[in-house]
Tab-separated table of N, CA and C in Angstrom:
chain	number	residue	atom	x	y	z
H	587	MET	N	-114.497	-4.119	-9.126
H	587	MET	CA	-114.022	-3.870	-8.004
H	587	MET	C	-113.017	-4.462	-7.797
H	588	VAL	N	-112.201	-3.877	-6.159
H	588	VAL	CA	-111.037	-3.830	-5.970
H	588	VAL	C	-110.816	-4.394	-4.884
H	589	ILE	N	-110.213	-5.469	-3.784
H	589	ILE	CA	-110.423	-5.930	-2.841
H	589	ILE	C	-109.038	-6.300	-2.670
H	590	PHE	N	-108.116	-5.971	-1.255
H	590	PHE	CA	-106.943	-6.910	-1.428
H	590	PHE	C	-106.568	-6.441	0.834
H	591	ARG	N	-106.516	-7.062	1.202
H	591	ARG	CA	-106.565	-7.255	2.394
H	591	ARG	C	-105.034	-8.489	2.900
H	592	PRO	N	-104.778	-8.250	4.591
H	592	PRO	CA	-104.397	-9.022	5.072
H	592	PRO	C	-104.491	-10.427	4.845
H	593	ALA	N	-103.520	-11.846	4.339
H	593	ALA	CA	-103.421	-13.108	3.766
H	593	ALA	C	-103.788	-13.577	5.978
H	594	ARG	N	-103.840	-12.847	6.633
H	594	ARG	CA	-103.998	-13.656	7.846
H	594	ARG	C	-106.029	-13.546	8.025
H	595	ALA	N	-106.009	-12.551	6.913
H	595	ALA	CA	-107.200	-11.752	7.372
H	595	ALA	C	-108.206	-11.983	8.433
H	596	ASP	N	-107.126	-10.576	9.528
H	596	ASP	CA	-107.363	-10.004	11.103
H	596	ASP	C	-107.417	-8.960	10.619
H	597	GLY	N	-107.470	-8.474	9.638
H	597	GLY	CA	-107.900	-6.667	9.313
H	597	GLY	C	-108.632	-6.856	8.497
H	598	PRO	N	-108.895	-5.350	8.725
H	598	PRO	CA	-110.097	-4.576	7.406
H	598	PRO	C	-109.312	-4.956	6.022
H	599	PRO	N	-110.932	-5.661	5.247
H	599	PRO	CA	-110.238	-5.353	4.158
H	599	PRO	C	-110.056	-4.187	3.255
H	600	GLU	N	-109.121	-3.818	2.387
H	600	GLU	CA	-109.672	-2.450	1.197
H	600	GLU	C	-110.598	-2.280	0.022
H	601	VAL	N	-110.884	-1.687	-0.173
H	601	VAL	CA	-112.356	-2.072	-1.236
H	601	VAL	C	-112.451	-0.799	-1.709
H	602	PHE	N	-111.946	-0.488	-3.303
H	602	PHE	CA	-111.956	-0.139	-4.038
H	602	PHE	C	-113.979	-0.468	-4.782
H	603	LEU	N	-114.121	0.727	-4.844
H	603	LEU	CA	-115.751	0.532	-5.848
H	603	LEU	C	-115.964	1.724	-6.595
H	604	GLU	N	-116.453	1.003	-7.869
H	604	GLU	CA	-116.180	1.896	-9.158
H	604	GLU	C	-117.960	2.277	-8.959
H	605	ALA	N	-118.090	3.399	-9.311
H	605	ALA	CA	-119.310	3.666	-9.530
H	605	ALA	C	-119.579	4.556	-10.756
H	606	GLY	N	-120.473	4.103	-11.700
H	606	GLY	CA	-121.092	4.570	-12.897
H	606	GLY	C	-121.397	5.524	-12.673
H	607	HIS	N	-122.340	5.032	-11.814
H	607	HIS	CA	-123.397	6.544	-11.655
H	607	HIS	C	-123.981	6.612	-10.176
H	608	ASP	N	-124.465	8.159	-9.642
H	608	ASP	CA	-124.079	8.928	-8.703
H	608	ASP	C	-124.632	7.612	-7.803
H	609	ASP	N	-125.603	7.275	-8.487
H	609	ASP	CA	-126.535	6.187	-7.431
H	609	ASP	C	-126.073	4.711	-6.972
H	610	ASP	N	-124.862	4.373	-7.530
H	610	ASP	CA	-124.650	3.042	-7.454
H	610	ASP	C	-123.560	3.494	-6.024
H	611	LYS	N	-123.524	4.292	-5.543
H	611	LYS	CA	-123.002	5.098	-4.415
H	611	LYS	C	-123.778	4.520	-3.220
H	612	GLN	N	-124.938	4.373	-3.485
H	612	GLN	CA	-125.925	4.456	-2.237
H	612	GLN	C	-126.682	2.807	-1.969
H	613	LEU	N	-125.577	1.886	-2.658
H	613	LEU	CA	-125.998	0.289	-2.718
H	613	LEU	C	-125.087	-0.028	-1.121
H	614	PRO	N	-125.836	-1.046	-0.410
H	614	PRO	CA	-125.440	-0.894	1.078
H	614	PRO	C	-124.172	-2.104	0.694
H	615	VAL	N	-123.239	-1.204	1.574
H	615	VAL	CA	-121.833	-2.022	1.383
H	615	VAL	C	-121.936	-1.896	2.982
H	616	ALA	N	-120.854	-2.976	3.340
H	616	ALA	CA	-120.699	-3.096	4.561
H	616	ALA	C	-119.907	-2.222	5.395
H	617	ARG	N	-119.535	-2.008	6.566
H	617	ARG	CA	-119.417	-1.263	6.817
H	617	ARG	C	-117.598	-1.430	8.109
H	618	SER	N	-116.972	-2.891	7.569
H	618	SER	CA	-116.129	-3.201	7.946
H	618	SER	C	-115.095	-2.212	7.782
H	619	ALA	N	-115.154	-2.618	5.992
H	619	ALA	CA	-114.335	-2.320	5.047
H	619	ALA	C	-114.683	-0.963	5.069
H	620	ASP	N	-112.798	-0.290	4.885
H	620	ASP	CA	-112.218	0.936	4.237
H	620	ASP	C	-112.903	1.109	2.937
H	621	VAL	N	-114.120	1.671	2.053
H	621	VAL	CA	-114.434	1.824	1.394
H	621	VAL	C	-114.249	2.906	0.601
H	622	VAL	N	-113.438	2.661	-0.502
H	622	VAL	CA	-113.239	3.535	-1.884
H	622	VAL	C	-113.666	3.455	-2.918
H	623	TRP	N	-115.299	5.096	-3.305
H	623	TRP	CA	-115.868	4.954	-4.193
H	623	TRP	C	-114.926	5.630	-5.278
H	624	VAL	N	-114.867	5.169	-6.595
H	624	VAL	CA	-114.652	5.702	-7.145
H	624	VAL	C	-115.041	6.131	-9.054
H	625	ASP	N	-115.682	7.078	-9.094
H	625	ASP	CA	-116.112	7.793	-10.763
H	625	ASP	C	-115.832	6.784	-11.829
H	626	ARG	N	-115.981	5.651	-12.374
H	626	ARG	CA	-115.786	5.327	-13.521
H	626	ARG	C	-115.204	6.762	-14.749
H	627	LYS	N	-114.439	6.920	-14.804
H	627	LYS	CA	-113.618	7.712	-16.129
H	627	LYS	C	-113.006	6.944	-16.731
H	628	ASN	N	-113.122	7.261	-18.388
H	628	ASN	CA	-111.947	7.004	-19.204
H	628	ASN	C	-111.345	5.558	-18.947
H	629	SER	N	-112.767	4.755	-19.212
H	629	SER	CA	-112.575	3.373	-19.021
H	629	SER	C	-112.131	3.001	-17.998
H	630	GLY	N	-112.572	2.525	-17.030
H	630	GLY	CA	-111.458	2.419	-15.800
H	630	GLY	C	-110.249	3.280	-15.467
H	631	GLU	N	-109.530	3.622	-16.107
H	631	GLU	CA	-108.665	4.305	-15.731
H	631	GLU	C	-108.850	5.248	-14.318
H	632	ALA	N	-109.637	5.856	-14.230
H	632	ALA	CA	-109.576	6.624	-12.277
H	632	ALA	C	-109.402	5.648	-11.075
H	633	LEU	N	-110.359	4.532	-11.658
H	633	LEU	CA	-109.856	2.805	-10.686
H	633	LEU	C	-108.435	2.962	-10.581
H	634	VAL	N	-107.733	2.154	-11.642
H	634	VAL	CA	-105.995	2.109	-11.795
H	634	VAL	C	-105.708	3.070	-10.986
H	635	GLN	N	-105.684	4.418	-11.148
H	635	GLN	CA	-105.119	5.435	-11.236
H	635	GLN	C	-105.207	5.444	-9.265
H	636	ALA	N	-106.398	4.979	-8.428
H	636	ALA	CA	-106.221	5.019	-6.836
H	636	ALA	C	-106.031	3.756	-6.526
H	637	VAL	N	-105.847	2.915	-7.023
H	637	VAL	CA	-105.043	1.856	-6.327
H	637	VAL	C	-103.831	1.953	-6.837
H	638	SER	N	-103.411	2.155	-6.984
H	638	SER	CA	-101.730	2.455	-8.101
H	638	SER	C	-101.848	3.632	-6.880
H	639	SER	N	-102.303	4.361	-6.740
H	639	SER	CA	-101.753	5.808	-5.865
H	639	SER	C	-102.205	5.421	-3.864
H	640	SER	N	-102.298	4.094	-3.922
H	640	SER	CA	-102.795	3.765	-2.347
H	640	SER	C	-101.560	2.424	-2.127
H	641	ALA	N	-100.711	2.324	-3.092
H	641	ALA	CA	-99.868	1.192	-3.195
H	641	ALA	C	-98.816	0.621	-2.141
H	642	PHE	N	-98.714	-0.038	-1.426
H	642	PHE	CA	-97.200	-0.233	-0.118
H	642	PHE	C	-97.228	-1.729	-0.370
H	643	GLU	N	-96.077	-1.839	0.588
H	643	GLU	CA	-95.414	-3.024	0.505
H	643	GLU	C	-96.482	-4.266	0.968
H	644	ALA	N	-97.080	-4.979	0.494
H	644	ALA	CA	-97.773	-5.867	0.977
H	644	ALA	C	-98.265	-7.147	0.096
H	645	GLY	N	-96.274	-7.805	0.343
H	645	GLY	CA	-96.815	-9.462	-0.204
H	645	GLY	C	-96.772	-10.102	0.868
H	646	ASP	N	-97.663	-9.360	2.259
H	646	ASP	CA	-98.824	-10.535	2.937
H	646	ASP	C	-100.369	-10.735	2.589
H	647	HIS	N	-100.216	-9.392	1.965
H	647	HIS	CA	-102.058	-9.861	1.469
H	647	HIS	C	-102.700	-10.080	0.406
H	648	PHE	N	-103.199	-10.824	-0.308
H	648	PHE	CA	-104.440	-11.077	-1.755
H	648	PHE	C	-104.904	-10.211	-1.748
H	649	GLY	N	-105.050	-10.046	-2.994
H	649	GLY	CA	-106.046	-9.456	-4.202
H	649	GLY	C	-106.637	-9.655	-4.798
H	650	TRP	N	-107.646	-9.278	-4.778
H	650	TRP	CA	-108.425	-9.768	-5.373
H	650	TRP	C	-109.692	-8.787	-6.677
H	651	VAL	N	-109.453	-8.590	-7.879
H	651	VAL	CA	-109.476	-7.517	-9.248
H	651	VAL	C	-111.052	-8.196	-9.408
H	652	ALA	N	-112.212	-8.137	-9.749
H	652	ALA	CA	-113.210	-7.825	-10.947
H	652	ALA	C	-113.382	-6.980	-11.625
H	653	CYS	N	-113.230	-6.990	-12.633
H	653	CYS	CA	-113.695	-5.694	-13.633
H	653	CYS	C	-114.134	-5.655	-15.014
H	654	ASP	N	-113.574	-4.611	-16.450
H	654	ASP	CA	-113.593	-5.362	-17.536
H	654	ASP	C	-112.341	-5.645	-17.611
H	655	ASN	N	-112.490	-6.002	-18.499
H	655	ASN	CA	-110.100	-6.656	-19.293
H	655	ASN	C	-109.467	-6.026	-18.802
H	656	ARG	N	-109.763	-4.677	-19.363
H	656	ARG	CA	-108.796	-3.721	-19.695
H	656	ARG	C	-108.265	-3.623	-18.067
H	657	THR	N	-109.099	-2.978	-17.634
H	657	THR	CA	-108.935	-2.861	-16.086
H	657	THR	C	-108.248	-3.686	-14.503
H	658	THR	N	-108.751	-4.639	-14.942
H	658	THR	CA	-108.555	-6.081	-14.385
H	658	THR	C	-107.619	-6.337	-14.901
H	659	ARG	N	-106.537	-6.667	-15.956
H	659	ARG	CA	-104.488	-6.894	-16.307
H	659	ARG	C	-104.441	-5.675	-15.203
H	660	ALA	N	-104.205	-4.271	-15.484
H	660	ALA	CA	-104.062	-2.825	-15.118
H	660	ALA	C	-103.985	-3.368	-13.030
H	661	VAL	N	-104.885	-3.749	-12.810
H	661	VAL	CA	-105.031	-3.676	-11.341
H	661	VAL	C	-104.372	-4.690	-10.859
H	662	ALA	N	-104.021	-5.658	-11.808
H	662	ALA	CA	-103.182	-7.028	-11.091
H	662	ALA	C	-101.745	-7.146	-11.510
H	663	LYS	N	-101.747	-5.744	-12.353
H	663	LYS	CA	-99.761	-5.710	-12.792
H	663	LYS	C	-99.273	-4.922	-11.307
H	664	ILE	N	-100.493	-4.262	-10.970
H	664	ILE	CA	-100.198	-3.341	-9.813
H	664	ILE	C	-99.935	-4.400	-8.876
H	665	PHE	N	-100.612	-4.693	-7.975
H	665	PHE	CA	-101.231	-5.991	-7.094
H	665	PHE	C	-99.069	-6.356	-7.652
H	666	ARG	N	-98.811	-7.096	-8.336
H	666	ARG	CA	-97.425	-7.401	-8.781
H	666	ARG	C	-96.714	-6.762	-8.287
H	667	ASP	N	-96.635	-5.524	-8.953
H	667	ASP	CA	-95.356	-5.102	-9.252
H	667	ASP	C	-95.058	-4.116	-8.319
H	668	ASP	N	-96.002	-3.498	-7.915
H	668	ASP	CA	-96.626	-2.168	-6.360
H	668	ASP	C	-96.979	-2.493	-5.223
H	669	PHE	N	-97.717	-3.552	-5.122
H	669	PHE	CA	-98.002	-3.875	-4.017
H	669	PHE	C	-97.223	-4.866	-3.207
H	670	LYS	N	-96.573	-5.724	-4.554
H	670	LYS	CA	-95.584	-6.978	-4.130
H	670	LYS	C	-96.412	-7.743	-3.799
H	671	ILE	N	-97.569	-8.541	-4.201
H	671	ILE	CA	-98.683	-9.403	-3.588
H	671	ILE	C	-97.979	-10.510	-4.536
H	672	PRO	N	-97.493	-11.513	-3.926
H	672	PRO	CA	-97.283	-12.709	-5.117
H	672	PRO	C	-98.979	-13.401	-6.088
H	673	ARG	N	-98.491	-13.779	-7.263
H	673	ARG	CA	-98.643	-14.019	-8.531
H	673	ARG	C	-99.782	-15.077	-7.640
H	674	LYS	N	-99.859	-16.261	-7.159
H	674	LYS	CA	-100.335	-16.883	-5.984
H	674	LYS	C	-101.854	-16.223	-5.585
H	675	SER	N	-101.447	-15.502	-4.748
H	675	SER	CA	-102.574	-14.784	-4.021
H	675	SER	C	-103.097	-13.229	-4.690
H	676	ILE	N	-102.950	-13.665	-5.863
H	676	ILE	CA	-103.946	-12.646	-6.723
H	676	ILE	C	-105.291	-13.378	-7.742
H	677	LYS	N	-106.380	-12.781	-7.131
H	677	LYS	CA	-107.524	-13.516	-8.248
H	677	LYS	C	-107.968	-12.101	-8.718
H	678	ALA	N	-107.578	-12.692	-10.231
H	678	ALA	CA	-107.920	-11.452	-11.325
H	678	ALA	C	-109.172	-12.285	-12.217
H	679	GLN	N	-110.257	-11.533	-12.230
H	679	GLN	CA	-111.157	-12.079	-13.334
H	679	GLN	C	-112.026	-10.642	-13.728
H	680	ALA	N	-111.483	-10.959	-15.336
H	680	ALA	CA	-112.344	-10.028	-16.131
H	680	ALA	C	-113.892	-10.752	-16.337
H	681	TYR	N	-114.963	-9.414	-16.502
H	681	TYR	CA	-115.577	-9.871	-16.159
H	681	TYR	C	-116.568	-9.207	-17.848
H	682	TRP	N	-116.114	-8.679	-19.090
H	682	TRP	CA	-116.599	-7.859	-19.964
H	682	TRP	C	-115.288	-7.074	-20.215
H	683	VAL	N	-115.720	-6.824	-21.304
H	683	VAL	CA	-114.517	-6.077	-22.199
H	683	VAL	C	-115.155	-4.589	-22.618
H	684	ALA	N	-114.049	-3.734	-22.672
H	684	ALA	CA	-114.195	-2.573	-22.066
H	684	ALA	C	-114.462	-2.027	-24.065
């Protein structure tokens, strides 16, 4: 799961959810967020690509990522390098080893 939102929290978050199975996309998700479902491919590479392709200058945003260790590191780097989110405004937590 990857979420980024304006630091002031006055705008909707952008949410990327990874689906390992088609049924995953049926999980209830709050519709106040912009949700992008990404099919899990190549050990998270599709999610990394989706986040990277949506990059914009977001220095005033907060980024949160919780995936496998490799994907988490890659997305956190994209937040820093491409989105320009300061390290102190990123929470990255790997939950398993891919």
